[in-house]
Amino acid sequence: MSDPNQPLPAVTDPTRLRSLHRTKLLDTPPDKAFDDLTALVTRLLGTPVALVSLVDSDRQFFKSACGLKEPWASRRQTRLSHSFCKHVVATKESLVVNNAPEHPLVRKNLAVRDLGVVAYLGIPLYSPDREAIGSLCAIDSKERTWSDDDIEVLHVLAEAVMNEIAVRMYIDEIHAFTDALVKSNEQLERDASDLKFLCARVASRGVRSQAANSVRPLRAAANG
């Protein structure tokens, strides 16, 4: 029997958490691209709720939540005491729960009592460096036997979620590289300007020195 408040070492692993934070998705506003995918989950699987859940060290953040009731829909997160997705992250495997109140892994999980979770199907979501960062899950408020087709459909849609995450991270990297390149070019232009100014000063001193050297013989001849 699982204690819902017990930390899972795989969830709090620093390497995994760094990968999660590099996505820059935590605490971001709802996004149509992810919302379209969770809405598609509910239509194809016939469930009232679907989530893109990102599992942090002490909470799960819902990047997308289709059909979730209040106050959870507005909060867009729960503590890990209310998370089935943490088990998906910890094992890096799909979690199939037909009847949560009788399932030994999650029957004491507070999501059963507070969110009315009875049936749950969760597929791992991976970062581009293959760290498990969350889950795409479908949830029902009544007992349900998930079919092989249900699992296959959710796997396909989880791939779409991961592709969306990877593309966004790639775009962020391009923007960061472009910004760094612009700053580097600006610095080079400043350095070139400084060098041009320095060369002009050196050249000016050389002209004055030549002029002074030319005047000295003339003065000596005049004095002679």
Tab-separated table of C-alpha atoms in Angstrom:
chain	number	residue	atom	x	y	z
A	1	MET	CA	0.000	0.000	0.000
A	2	SER	CA	1.377	3.397	-0.996
A	3	ASP	CA	1.594	6.342	1.371
A	4	PRO	CA	0.432	9.371	-0.683
A	5	ASN	CA	2.685	11.710	1.268
A	6	GLN	CA	5.875	9.660	0.945
A	7	PRO	CA	8.454	11.273	-1.394
A	8	LEU	CA	9.484	9.119	-4.328
A	9	PRO	CA	13.261	9.302	-4.942
A	10	ALA	CA	12.843	9.174	-8.714
A	11	VAL	CA	10.496	12.175	-8.554
A	12	THR	CA	12.885	14.317	-6.496
A	13	ASP	CA	15.951	13.330	-8.518
A	14	PRO	CA	17.906	16.568	-9.242
A	15	THR	CA	18.748	15.592	-12.817
A	16	ARG	CA	15.101	14.970	-13.618
A	17	LEU	CA	14.042	18.236	-11.986
A	18	ARG	CA	16.624	20.201	-13.988
A	19	SER	CA	15.219	18.711	-17.182
A	20	LEU	CA	11.700	19.635	-16.097
A	21	HIS	CA	12.672	23.215	-15.310
A	22	ARG	CA	14.503	23.574	-18.629
A	23	THR	CA	11.178	23.160	-20.406
A	24	LYS	CA	10.125	26.529	-18.916
A	25	LEU	CA	6.533	25.280	-18.798
A	26	LEU	CA	5.924	25.374	-15.057
A	27	ASP	CA	3.526	28.120	-13.957
A	28	THR	CA	2.885	29.260	-17.535
A	29	PRO	CA	-0.601	30.229	-18.777
A	30	PRO	CA	-2.928	27.806	-20.541
A	31	ASP	CA	-1.907	27.142	-24.119
A	32	LYS	CA	-4.151	26.227	-27.053
A	33	ALA	CA	-1.721	23.684	-28.493
A	34	PHE	CA	-1.800	21.602	-25.312
A	35	ASP	CA	-5.484	22.278	-24.649
A	36	ASP	CA	-6.377	20.954	-28.102
A	37	LEU	CA	-4.563	17.713	-27.301
A	38	THR	CA	-6.275	17.144	-23.947
A	39	ALA	CA	-9.634	17.950	-25.540
A	40	LEU	CA	-8.845	15.329	-28.175
A	41	VAL	CA	-8.083	12.796	-25.438
A	42	THR	CA	-11.516	13.299	-23.881
A	43	ARG	CA	-13.254	12.940	-27.257
A	44	LEU	CA	-11.359	9.856	-28.412
A	45	LEU	CA	-11.391	8.030	-25.073
A	46	GLY	CA	-14.743	9.300	-23.879
A	47	THR	CA	-13.476	10.522	-20.511
A	48	PRO	CA	-14.630	13.629	-18.647
A	49	VAL	CA	-11.069	14.727	-17.781
A	50	ALA	CA	-7.655	14.757	-19.453
A	51	LEU	CA	-4.489	16.404	-18.168
A	52	VAL	CA	-0.981	17.330	-19.216
A	53	SER	CA	0.577	17.027	-15.782
A	54	LEU	CA	4.159	18.134	-15.072
A	55	VAL	CA	5.473	16.591	-11.871
A	56	ASP	CA	7.684	18.868	-9.778
A	57	SER	CA	9.413	17.962	-6.512
A	58	ASP	CA	6.357	18.651	-4.320
A	59	ARG	CA	3.462	19.290	-6.683
A	60	GLN	CA	2.002	18.533	-10.084
A	61	PHE	CA	1.312	21.463	-12.394
A	62	PHE	CA	-1.345	21.124	-15.067
A	63	LYS	CA	-0.089	22.668	-18.287
A	64	SER	CA	-3.454	21.670	-19.666
A	65	ALA	CA	-6.578	20.501	-17.860
A	66	CYS	CA	-9.663	19.604	-19.880
A	67	GLY	CA	-12.819	18.961	-17.869
A	68	LEU	CA	-11.266	19.399	-14.427
A	69	LYS	CA	-13.693	20.746	-11.829
A	70	GLU	CA	-13.200	23.725	-9.544
A	71	PRO	CA	-11.301	24.682	-7.529
A	72	TRP	CA	-8.662	22.509	-9.208
A	73	ALA	CA	-9.288	23.955	-12.673
A	74	SER	CA	-8.387	27.456	-11.467
A	75	ARG	CA	-5.509	26.345	-9.267
A	76	ARG	CA	-4.002	24.250	-12.089
A	77	GLN	CA	-1.955	22.245	-9.611
A	78	THR	CA	-2.148	19.890	-6.659
A	79	ARG	CA	0.246	18.591	-4.076
A	80	LEU	CA	1.767	15.198	-4.831
A	81	SER	CA	-0.541	13.673	-2.204
A	82	HIS	CA	-3.199	14.059	-4.930
A	83	SER	CA	-1.072	12.787	-7.810
A	84	PHE	CA	-1.308	9.505	-9.695
A	85	CYS	CA	1.067	10.953	-12.292
A	86	LYS	CA	3.982	10.844	-9.851
A	87	HIS	CA	3.922	7.052	-10.152
A	88	VAL	CA	4.119	7.307	-13.941
A	89	VAL	CA	7.175	9.545	-13.567
A	90	ALA	CA	8.777	7.351	-10.908
A	91	THR	CA	8.455	4.138	-12.927
A	92	LYS	CA	8.704	5.658	-16.429
A	93	GLU	CA	5.875	3.323	-17.344
A	94	SER	CA	2.206	3.659	-18.170
A	95	LEU	CA	-0.181	3.389	-15.234
A	96	VAL	CA	-3.516	1.676	-15.805
A	97	VAL	CA	-6.052	1.963	-12.994
A	98	ASN	CA	-9.549	0.602	-13.559
A	99	ASN	CA	-10.873	1.175	-10.043
A	100	ALA	CA	-8.719	3.394	-7.838
A	101	PRO	CA	-10.448	2.647	-4.498
A	102	GLU	CA	-9.387	-0.980	-4.891
A	103	HIS	CA	-5.973	-0.431	-6.478
A	104	PRO	CA	-3.132	-1.103	-3.988
A	105	LEU	CA	-0.865	1.620	-5.382
A	106	VAL	CA	-3.313	4.537	-5.320
A	107	ARG	CA	-6.292	3.656	-3.132
A	108	LYS	CA	-5.019	5.934	-0.327
A	109	ASN	CA	-4.185	8.744	-2.754
A	110	LEU	CA	-6.172	11.861	-1.820
A	111	ALA	CA	-7.220	12.406	-5.440
A	112	VAL	CA	-9.669	9.556	-4.977
A	113	ARG	CA	-11.448	11.410	-2.188
A	114	ASP	CA	-10.995	15.037	-3.213
A	115	LEU	CA	-11.032	14.900	-7.018
A	116	GLY	CA	-13.257	11.883	-7.464
A	117	VAL	CA	-10.698	9.939	-9.495
A	118	VAL	CA	-11.824	6.351	-10.034
A	119	ALA	CA	-10.319	5.262	-13.347
A	120	TYR	CA	-6.951	6.580	-14.525
A	121	LEU	CA	-4.750	5.985	-17.554
A	122	GLY	CA	-1.393	7.791	-17.650
A	123	ILE	CA	1.416	7.746	-20.222
A	124	PRO	CA	4.906	9.132	-19.413
A	125	LEU	CA	6.026	12.404	-20.956
A	126	TYR	CA	9.752	12.734	-21.594
A	127	SER	CA	11.996	15.730	-22.101
A	128	PRO	CA	14.288	15.723	-25.157
A	129	ASP	CA	17.051	14.302	-22.943
A	130	ARG	CA	14.741	11.401	-22.014
A	131	GLU	CA	13.950	12.365	-18.445
A	132	ALA	CA	10.387	11.637	-17.338
A	133	ILE	CA	8.832	15.023	-16.573
A	134	GLY	CA	5.137	14.267	-16.347
A	135	SER	CA	2.193	12.415	-17.764
A	136	LEU	CA	-0.584	12.711	-20.294
A	137	CYS	CA	-3.528	11.150	-18.519
A	138	ALA	CA	-7.200	10.384	-18.963
A	139	ILE	CA	-9.455	10.270	-15.897
A	140	ASP	CA	-12.945	8.943	-15.278
A	141	SER	CA	-15.172	9.341	-12.248
A	142	LYS	CA	-16.508	5.815	-12.592
A	143	GLU	CA	-14.953	2.385	-12.818
A	144	ARG	CA	-13.652	1.565	-16.261
A	145	THR	CA	-11.675	-1.141	-17.992
A	146	TRP	CA	-9.171	0.502	-20.315
A	147	SER	CA	-8.792	-1.216	-23.681
A	148	ASP	CA	-5.620	-1.779	-25.685
A	149	ASP	CA	-6.955	0.789	-28.168
A	150	ASP	CA	-7.358	3.340	-25.367
A	151	ILE	CA	-3.749	2.819	-24.344
A	152	GLU	CA	-2.487	3.024	-27.934
A	153	VAL	CA	-4.420	6.232	-28.630
A	154	LEU	CA	-3.040	7.867	-25.495
A	155	HIS	CA	0.498	6.809	-26.434
A	156	VAL	CA	0.110	8.513	-29.830
A	157	LEU	CA	-1.215	11.707	-28.263
A	158	ALA	CA	1.552	11.653	-25.652
A	159	GLU	CA	4.054	11.655	-28.528
A	160	ALA	CA	2.314	14.753	-29.889
A	161	VAL	CA	2.635	16.458	-26.480
A	162	MET	CA	6.331	15.584	-26.297
A	163	ASN	CA	6.910	16.877	-29.827
A	164	GLU	CA	5.243	20.163	-28.869
A	165	ILE	CA	7.501	20.468	-25.814
A	166	ALA	CA	10.632	19.656	-27.828
A	167	VAL	CA	9.808	22.187	-30.553
A	168	ARG	CA	9.266	24.926	-27.977
A	169	MET	CA	12.570	24.142	-26.291
A	170	TYR	CA	14.327	24.157	-29.667
A	171	ILE	CA	12.808	27.546	-30.527
A	172	ASP	CA	13.887	28.905	-27.117
A	173	GLU	CA	17.435	27.691	-27.792
A	174	ILE	CA	17.450	29.389	-31.202
A	175	HIS	CA	16.229	32.640	-29.642
A	176	ALA	CA	18.891	32.423	-26.927
A	177	PHE	CA	21.593	31.750	-29.533
A	178	THR	CA	20.354	34.631	-31.687
A	179	ASP	CA	20.321	37.006	-28.716
A	180	ALA	CA	23.858	35.957	-27.786
A	181	LEU	CA	24.997	36.446	-31.381
A	182	VAL	CA	23.462	39.919	-31.531
A	183	LYS	CA	25.159	40.895	-28.263
A	184	SER	CA	28.472	39.499	-29.536
A	185	ASN	CA	28.199	41.504	-32.752
A	186	GLU	CA	27.359	44.643	-30.805
A	187	GLN	CA	30.441	44.110	-28.635
A	188	LEU	CA	32.604	43.562	-31.730
A	189	GLU	CA	31.298	46.818	-33.202
A	190	ARG	CA	32.130	48.649	-29.980
A	191	ASP	CA	35.594	47.086	-29.923
A	192	ALA	CA	36.160	48.044	-33.579
A	193	SER	CA	35.075	51.598	-32.848
A	194	ASP	CA	37.424	51.797	-29.866
A	195	LEU	CA	40.280	50.395	-31.952
A	196	LYS	CA	39.600	52.885	-34.748
A	197	PHE	CA	39.659	55.728	-32.227
A	198	LEU	CA	42.910	54.431	-30.722
A	199	CYS	CA	44.536	54.115	-34.150
A	200	ALA	CA	43.488	57.664	-34.971
A	201	ARG	CA	45.096	58.939	-31.763
A	202	VAL	CA	48.320	57.042	-32.456
A	203	ALA	CA	48.401	58.367	-36.012
A	204	SER	CA	47.789	61.903	-34.765
A	205	ARG	CA	50.664	61.640	-32.298
A	206	GLY	CA	52.914	60.366	-35.109
A	207	VAL	CA	52.110	63.372	-37.301
A	208	ARG	CA	52.805	65.797	-34.454
A	209	SER	CA	56.105	64.021	-33.705
A	210	GLN	CA	57.213	64.276	-37.358
A	211	ALA	CA	56.308	67.936	-37.447
A	212	ALA	CA	58.322	68.609	-34.297
A	213	ASN	CA	61.331	66.793	-35.727
A	214	SER	CA	61.107	68.909	-38.875
A	215	VAL	CA	60.999	72.176	-36.925
A	216	ARG	CA	64.108	71.457	-34.866
A	217	PRO	CA	66.603	71.542	-37.816
A	218	LEU	CA	65.033	74.744	-39.121
A	219	ARG	CA	65.429	76.398	-35.745
A	220	ALA	CA	69.017	75.204	-35.508
A	221	ALA	CA	69.831	76.633	-38.968
A	222	ALA	CA	68.212	79.941	-38.111
A	223	ASN	CA	70.149	80.214	-34.873
A	224	GLY	CA	73.389	79.361	-36.673
